[in-house]
Tab-separated table of C-alpha atoms in Angstrom:
chain	number	residue	atom	x	y	z
A	125	UNK	CA	0.747	170.674	144.019
A	126	UNK	CA	1.179	169.359	140.477
A	127	UNK	CA	3.409	166.294	140.581
A	128	UNK	CA	2.967	165.373	136.916
A	129	UNK	CA	6.294	164.498	135.358
A	130	UNK	CA	7.529	166.237	132.221
A	131	UNK	CA	7.478	163.992	129.154
A	132	UNK	CA	10.919	163.476	127.634
A	133	UNK	CA	12.292	161.401	124.777
A	134	UNK	CA	15.889	160.297	125.226
A	135	UNK	CA	17.666	160.048	121.891
A	136	UNK	CA	19.021	156.680	120.828
A	137	UNK	CA	22.628	156.394	121.969
A	138	UNK	CA	23.804	155.514	118.452
A	139	UNK	CA	23.198	159.152	117.441
A	140	UNK	CA	25.214	160.580	120.312
A	141	UNK	CA	28.372	158.470	120.121
A	142	UNK	CA	28.358	156.724	116.736
A	143	UNK	CA	31.310	154.696	115.491
A	144	UNK	CA	30.562	155.656	111.876
A	145	UNK	CA	28.849	158.686	110.307
A	146	UNK	CA	25.079	158.652	110.830
A	147	UNK	CA	23.374	157.732	107.576
A	148	UNK	CA	20.520	160.004	106.480
A	149	UNK	CA	18.169	159.666	103.538
A	150	UNK	CA	17.013	163.162	102.575
A	151	UNK	CA	13.909	162.755	100.411
A	152	UNK	CA	13.074	165.715	98.195
A	153	UNK	CA	15.413	168.378	96.777
A	154	UNK	CA	12.961	171.224	96.212
A	155	UNK	CA	12.193	174.321	98.267
A	156	UNK	CA	12.708	172.751	101.689
A	157	UNK	CA	15.005	169.882	100.691
A	158	UNK	CA	17.563	172.159	99.013
A	159	UNK	CA	17.678	174.324	102.135
A	160	UNK	CA	17.819	171.298	104.418
A	161	UNK	CA	20.806	169.801	102.603
A	162	UNK	CA	22.836	172.944	103.301
A	163	UNK	CA	21.937	172.918	107.013
A	164	UNK	CA	22.908	169.241	107.230
A	165	UNK	CA	26.289	170.037	105.681
A	166	UNK	CA	26.869	172.791	108.240
A	167	UNK	CA	25.747	170.441	110.999
A	168	UNK	CA	28.101	167.729	109.768
A	169	UNK	CA	31.047	170.127	109.855
A	170	UNK	CA	30.184	171.283	113.378
A	171	UNK	CA	29.730	167.714	114.639
A	172	UNK	CA	33.063	166.523	113.281
A	173	UNK	CA	34.767	169.517	114.902
A	174	UNK	CA	33.254	168.261	118.169
A	175	UNK	CA	34.816	164.793	117.620
A	176	UNK	CA	31.521	163.266	116.489
A	177	UNK	CA	31.527	160.866	113.525
A	178	UNK	CA	29.317	163.259	111.550
A	179	UNK	CA	26.688	162.578	108.899
A	180	UNK	CA	26.496	160.705	105.611
A	181	UNK	CA	23.632	161.946	103.421
A	182	UNK	CA	21.952	160.455	100.357
A	183	UNK	CA	19.610	162.848	98.511
A	184	UNK	CA	16.612	161.476	96.572
A	185	UNK	CA	14.757	163.365	93.838
A	186	UNK	CA	13.839	162.544	90.233
A	187	UNK	CA	13.036	166.136	89.255
A	188	UNK	CA	15.106	168.425	87.009
A	189	UNK	CA	15.791	172.129	87.490
A	190	UNK	CA	13.526	174.549	85.619
A	191	UNK	CA	13.282	178.332	85.442
A	192	UNK	CA	10.479	178.319	88.042
A	193	UNK	CA	12.918	176.847	90.602
A	194	UNK	CA	15.355	179.758	90.402
A	195	UNK	CA	15.181	182.201	93.303
A	196	UNK	CA	12.843	180.301	95.631
A	197	UNK	CA	14.965	177.146	95.563
A	198	UNK	CA	18.763	177.052	95.795
A	199	UNK	CA	19.556	176.673	92.102
A	200	UNK	CA	21.399	178.808	89.560
A	201	UNK	CA	20.512	179.508	85.931
A	202	UNK	CA	23.610	177.558	84.825
A	203	UNK	CA	22.151	174.421	86.487
A	204	UNK	CA	18.891	174.379	84.526
A	205	UNK	CA	18.184	170.976	82.989
A	206	UNK	CA	20.305	169.083	85.540
A	207	UNK	CA	18.765	166.788	88.115
A	208	UNK	CA	18.194	168.658	91.374
A	209	UNK	CA	19.782	165.948	93.502
A	210	UNK	CA	22.967	165.814	91.407
A	211	UNK	CA	23.400	169.607	91.219
A	212	UNK	CA	22.959	170.034	94.971
A	213	UNK	CA	25.146	167.108	96.041
A	214	UNK	CA	27.959	168.102	93.671
A	215	UNK	CA	27.883	171.636	95.064
A	216	UNK	CA	27.883	170.470	98.701
A	217	UNK	CA	30.671	167.951	98.113
A	218	UNK	CA	32.872	170.587	96.463
A	219	UNK	CA	32.211	173.198	99.139
A	220	UNK	CA	32.424	171.043	102.269
A	221	UNK	CA	34.680	168.213	101.038
A	222	UNK	CA	32.049	165.573	101.763
A	223	UNK	CA	31.336	162.402	99.792
A	224	UNK	CA	27.548	162.452	99.916
A	225	UNK	CA	25.450	160.701	97.268
A	226	UNK	CA	22.678	161.692	94.858
A	227	UNK	CA	19.841	159.500	93.588
A	228	UNK	CA	18.079	160.622	90.399
A	229	UNK	CA	14.890	158.801	91.303
A	230	UNK	CA	12.028	158.777	93.736
A	231	UNK	CA	12.332	157.166	97.146
A	232	UNK	CA	10.118	154.181	96.474
A	233	UNK	CA	10.144	150.381	96.308
A	234	UNK	CA	11.480	148.687	93.192
A	235	UNK	CA	9.346	146.908	90.584
A	236	UNK	CA	9.265	143.805	92.772
A	237	UNK	CA	7.994	145.770	95.749
A	238	UNK	CA	11.265	145.501	97.639
A	239	UNK	CA	13.255	148.076	99.585
A	240	UNK	CA	16.766	148.442	98.187
A	241	UNK	CA	19.821	148.367	100.446
A	242	UNK	CA	20.713	152.021	99.776
A	243	UNK	CA	17.250	153.027	101.038
A	244	UNK	CA	18.093	151.931	104.575
A	245	UNK	CA	19.516	154.524	106.942
A	246	UNK	CA	19.469	155.574	110.575
A	247	UNK	CA	17.389	158.682	109.853
A	248	UNK	CA	14.936	159.781	107.157
A	249	UNK	CA	14.116	163.416	106.425
A	250	UNK	CA	11.230	163.949	104.015
A	251	UNK	CA	10.609	167.245	102.236
A	252	UNK	CA	7.935	166.156	99.776
A	253	UNK	CA	5.095	168.245	98.385
A	254	UNK	CA	2.255	165.745	98.139
A	255	UNK	CA	0.317	163.439	100.437
A	256	UNK	CA	0.785	160.320	98.318
A	257	UNK	CA	4.568	160.475	98.757
A	258	UNK	CA	4.239	160.745	102.553
A	259	UNK	CA	2.102	157.621	102.760
A	260	UNK	CA	4.516	155.775	100.441
A	261	UNK	CA	7.428	156.688	102.714
A	262	UNK	CA	5.422	155.639	105.783
A	263	UNK	CA	4.712	152.253	104.180
A	264	UNK	CA	8.425	151.670	103.565
A	265	UNK	CA	9.348	152.701	107.123
A	266	UNK	CA	6.557	150.532	108.564
A	267	UNK	CA	8.207	147.568	106.867
A	268	UNK	CA	11.550	148.517	108.385
A	269	UNK	CA	9.959	148.488	111.851
A	270	UNK	CA	9.238	144.793	111.441
A	271	UNK	CA	12.760	143.984	110.247
A	272	UNK	CA	14.635	145.800	113.016
A	273	UNK	CA	17.672	143.856	114.136
A	274	UNK	CA	21.210	144.375	115.301
A	275	UNK	CA	22.832	145.724	112.180
A	276	UNK	CA	24.473	148.928	111.004
A	277	UNK	CA	22.131	151.617	109.713
A	278	UNK	CA	19.240	150.350	111.808
A	279	UNK	CA	16.403	152.774	111.120
A	280	UNK	CA	15.553	154.962	114.122
A	281	UNK	CA	13.963	158.319	113.214
A	282	UNK	CA	11.807	160.043	110.600
A	283	UNK	CA	11.554	163.849	110.399
A	284	UNK	CA	8.845	165.114	108.053
A	285	UNK	CA	8.485	168.663	106.683
A	286	UNK	CA	5.292	169.980	105.146
A	287	UNK	CA	4.000	173.427	104.257
A	288	UNK	CA	1.381	175.491	102.466
A	289	UNK	CA	1.870	179.057	101.225
A	290	UNK	CA	2.475	180.728	104.592
A	291	UNK	CA	2.417	177.927	107.169
A	292	UNK	CA	4.092	174.613	107.793
A	293	UNK	CA	5.150	172.018	110.290
A	294	UNK	CA	8.000	169.730	111.221
A	295	UNK	CA	7.274	166.432	112.960
A	296	UNK	CA	9.759	163.951	114.431
A	297	UNK	CA	8.785	160.270	114.619
A	298	UNK	CA	10.497	157.099	115.769
A	299	UNK	CA	10.675	153.986	113.627
A	300	UNK	CA	9.528	151.553	116.284
A	301	UNK	CA	10.323	151.999	119.959
A	302	UNK	CA	13.552	153.606	121.120
A	303	UNK	CA	14.746	152.094	124.390
A	304	UNK	CA	14.554	154.654	127.179
A	305	UNK	CA	16.601	154.801	130.397
A	306	UNK	CA	14.945	154.540	133.792
A	307	UNK	CA	14.134	157.993	135.122
A	308	UNK	CA	12.624	159.189	138.377
A	309	UNK	CA	12.549	162.786	137.165
A	310	UNK	CA	10.863	162.378	133.743
A	311	UNK	CA	8.131	160.368	132.073
A	312	UNK	CA	10.080	158.837	129.201
A	313	UNK	CA	8.449	158.376	125.793
A	314	UNK	CA	9.756	155.504	123.655
A	315	UNK	CA	7.519	155.862	120.604
A	316	UNK	CA	6.706	158.969	118.576
A	317	UNK	CA	3.957	158.197	116.018
A	318	UNK	CA	4.282	158.780	112.282
A	319	UNK	CA	2.730	161.915	110.801
A	320	UNK	CA	0.532	159.592	108.701
A	321	UNK	CA	-0.744	157.895	111.857
A	322	UNK	CA	-1.356	161.016	113.906
A	323	UNK	CA	-2.583	163.365	111.175
A	324	UNK	CA	-3.562	160.852	108.484
A	325	UNK	CA	-7.149	162.069	108.095
A	326	UNK	CA	-6.052	165.703	107.791
A	327	UNK	CA	-3.492	164.732	105.170
A	328	UNK	CA	-6.139	162.887	103.159
A	329	UNK	CA	-8.452	165.899	103.303
A	330	UNK	CA	-5.682	168.046	101.796
A	331	UNK	CA	-4.932	165.487	99.096
A	332	UNK	CA	-6.935	167.385	96.491
A	333	UNK	CA	-4.630	170.416	96.652
A	334	UNK	CA	-2.996	171.505	93.397
A	335	UNK	CA	0.518	170.093	93.055
A	336	UNK	CA	1.029	170.767	89.347
A	337	UNK	CA	4.457	172.207	88.449
A	338	UNK	CA	4.777	175.994	88.306
A	339	UNK	CA	5.967	177.610	85.070
A	340	UNK	CA	7.483	180.730	86.656
A	341	UNK	CA	8.717	182.086	89.975
A	342	UNK	CA	5.680	184.383	90.179
A	343	UNK	CA	3.352	181.394	89.802
A	344	UNK	CA	5.372	179.376	92.354
A	345	UNK	CA	5.093	182.206	94.897
A	346	UNK	CA	1.299	181.985	94.673
A	347	UNK	CA	1.644	178.490	96.175
A	348	UNK	CA	4.552	178.943	98.590
A	349	UNK	CA	5.941	182.167	100.032
A	350	UNK	CA	9.568	183.036	99.292
A	351	UNK	CA	10.837	182.331	102.821
A	352	UNK	CA	8.505	179.620	104.160
A	353	UNK	CA	10.819	176.780	103.117
A	354	UNK	CA	14.041	178.269	104.458
A	355	UNK	CA	12.414	179.289	107.767
A	356	UNK	CA	10.935	175.827	108.253
A	357	UNK	CA	14.260	174.168	107.370
A	358	UNK	CA	16.103	176.297	109.928
A	359	UNK	CA	13.614	175.483	112.690
A	360	UNK	CA	13.629	171.764	111.909
A	361	UNK	CA	17.418	171.766	111.790
A	362	UNK	CA	17.513	173.434	115.201
A	363	UNK	CA	15.393	170.597	116.602
A	364	UNK	CA	17.686	168.025	114.989
A	365	UNK	CA	20.808	169.799	116.279
A	366	UNK	CA	19.399	169.760	119.810
A	367	UNK	CA	18.968	165.972	119.574
A	368	UNK	CA	22.677	165.567	118.854
A	369	UNK	CA	23.846	168.116	121.414
A	370	UNK	CA	21.452	167.483	124.312
A	371	UNK	CA	20.552	163.830	123.839
A	372	UNK	CA	16.916	164.417	124.809
A	373	UNK	CA	13.900	166.482	123.826
A	374	UNK	CA	10.525	167.523	125.216
A	375	UNK	CA	9.402	168.714	121.762
A	376	UNK	CA	8.804	166.559	118.726
A	377	UNK	CA	8.134	169.286	116.208
A	378	UNK	CA	7.009	172.800	115.358
A	379	UNK	CA	3.968	174.487	113.861
A	380	UNK	CA	4.873	177.659	111.971
A	381	UNK	CA	2.757	180.516	110.634
A	382	UNK	CA	4.924	182.964	108.744
A	383	UNK	CA	2.073	185.342	107.964
A	384	UNK	CA	1.670	186.348	111.614
A	385	UNK	CA	5.226	185.332	112.653
A	386	UNK	CA	4.071	182.730	115.155
A	387	UNK	CA	5.616	179.363	115.953
A	388	UNK	CA	4.343	176.727	118.343
A	389	UNK	CA	6.337	173.736	119.651
A	390	UNK	CA	4.686	170.318	119.439
A	391	UNK	CA	5.142	168.695	122.849
A	392	UNK	CA	5.523	164.962	123.365
C-alpha cells in the first residue's frame, strides 16, 4: 500500500482574505502580457463580485506599438506609436473602471542599483521574451527575499511565462518561504524555486536565440504562432484563479505544446 502523501502548497492567507487589493507587477506588455492583462481584469471583476478586495495591477514595458504587433498582440492600428503599457492600461481602465497604472520603462533597478518603491508588490507576473530579463527579475526578487518584513505589499509569489513558436510554460515560484499549516493529510511545500534556479542552465543554453524585433506580422509568426500566447495566458490565469478560489495547489505550472495539442501539469 502506497502511503506517500500528496504534495500541496497552501496559498498565503493574505491572498485569500486581503484587506486591500492585491498588488501585482505585470512585467511585459507584448504577446503574452497583453493577453494576461485582460485576464487579470476579468479576474479582478469576478473577485470583487465575490466580496474579495480584488487586484491592483501595474504594467511595465518600455516598448512602443509597431505594425508587426497588430493581430498577434492586442493592439489596434490607431494605437501605433504609443507605448504598449499606456495603451493597454488606458483601455482596461476605461472598460472595467479600474485605476491600474502603466510604467513606460523596463522593470529594473535604478542607476544607483536600488529597487524603487513602486516595484514592490505581493505578486510578480513576468511575460518577457529574453533570458537576460528573467535573470534581472530574479536578482531583484532575491533581494526582496532578504528584506521580507511585516509590511503591506510584502512580496510572496512570482509567476513566469515563457514560450517558443509552438510551445511554452508557466511556472509559479514563491519569494522566500510561505508559512504552511500543519497537515496530517498532505505533505506541505513552503518554497517553490525560481525558474532561474530550477531551469537556469536550460535558460542559458537558449540565450543565443534571436530576439530581434519583427518588421511584419508574417515575420513575427515565424517566431511565435498566432495563438501560443493567448493559450498560455489562459492556462496560467486558470492556475492563478485556482489559487484565489481554492487556497491550495498541487501544481506549480504547465508545459504546453500547441503543435500536438498537449499540456502537462508541473507537480510540486
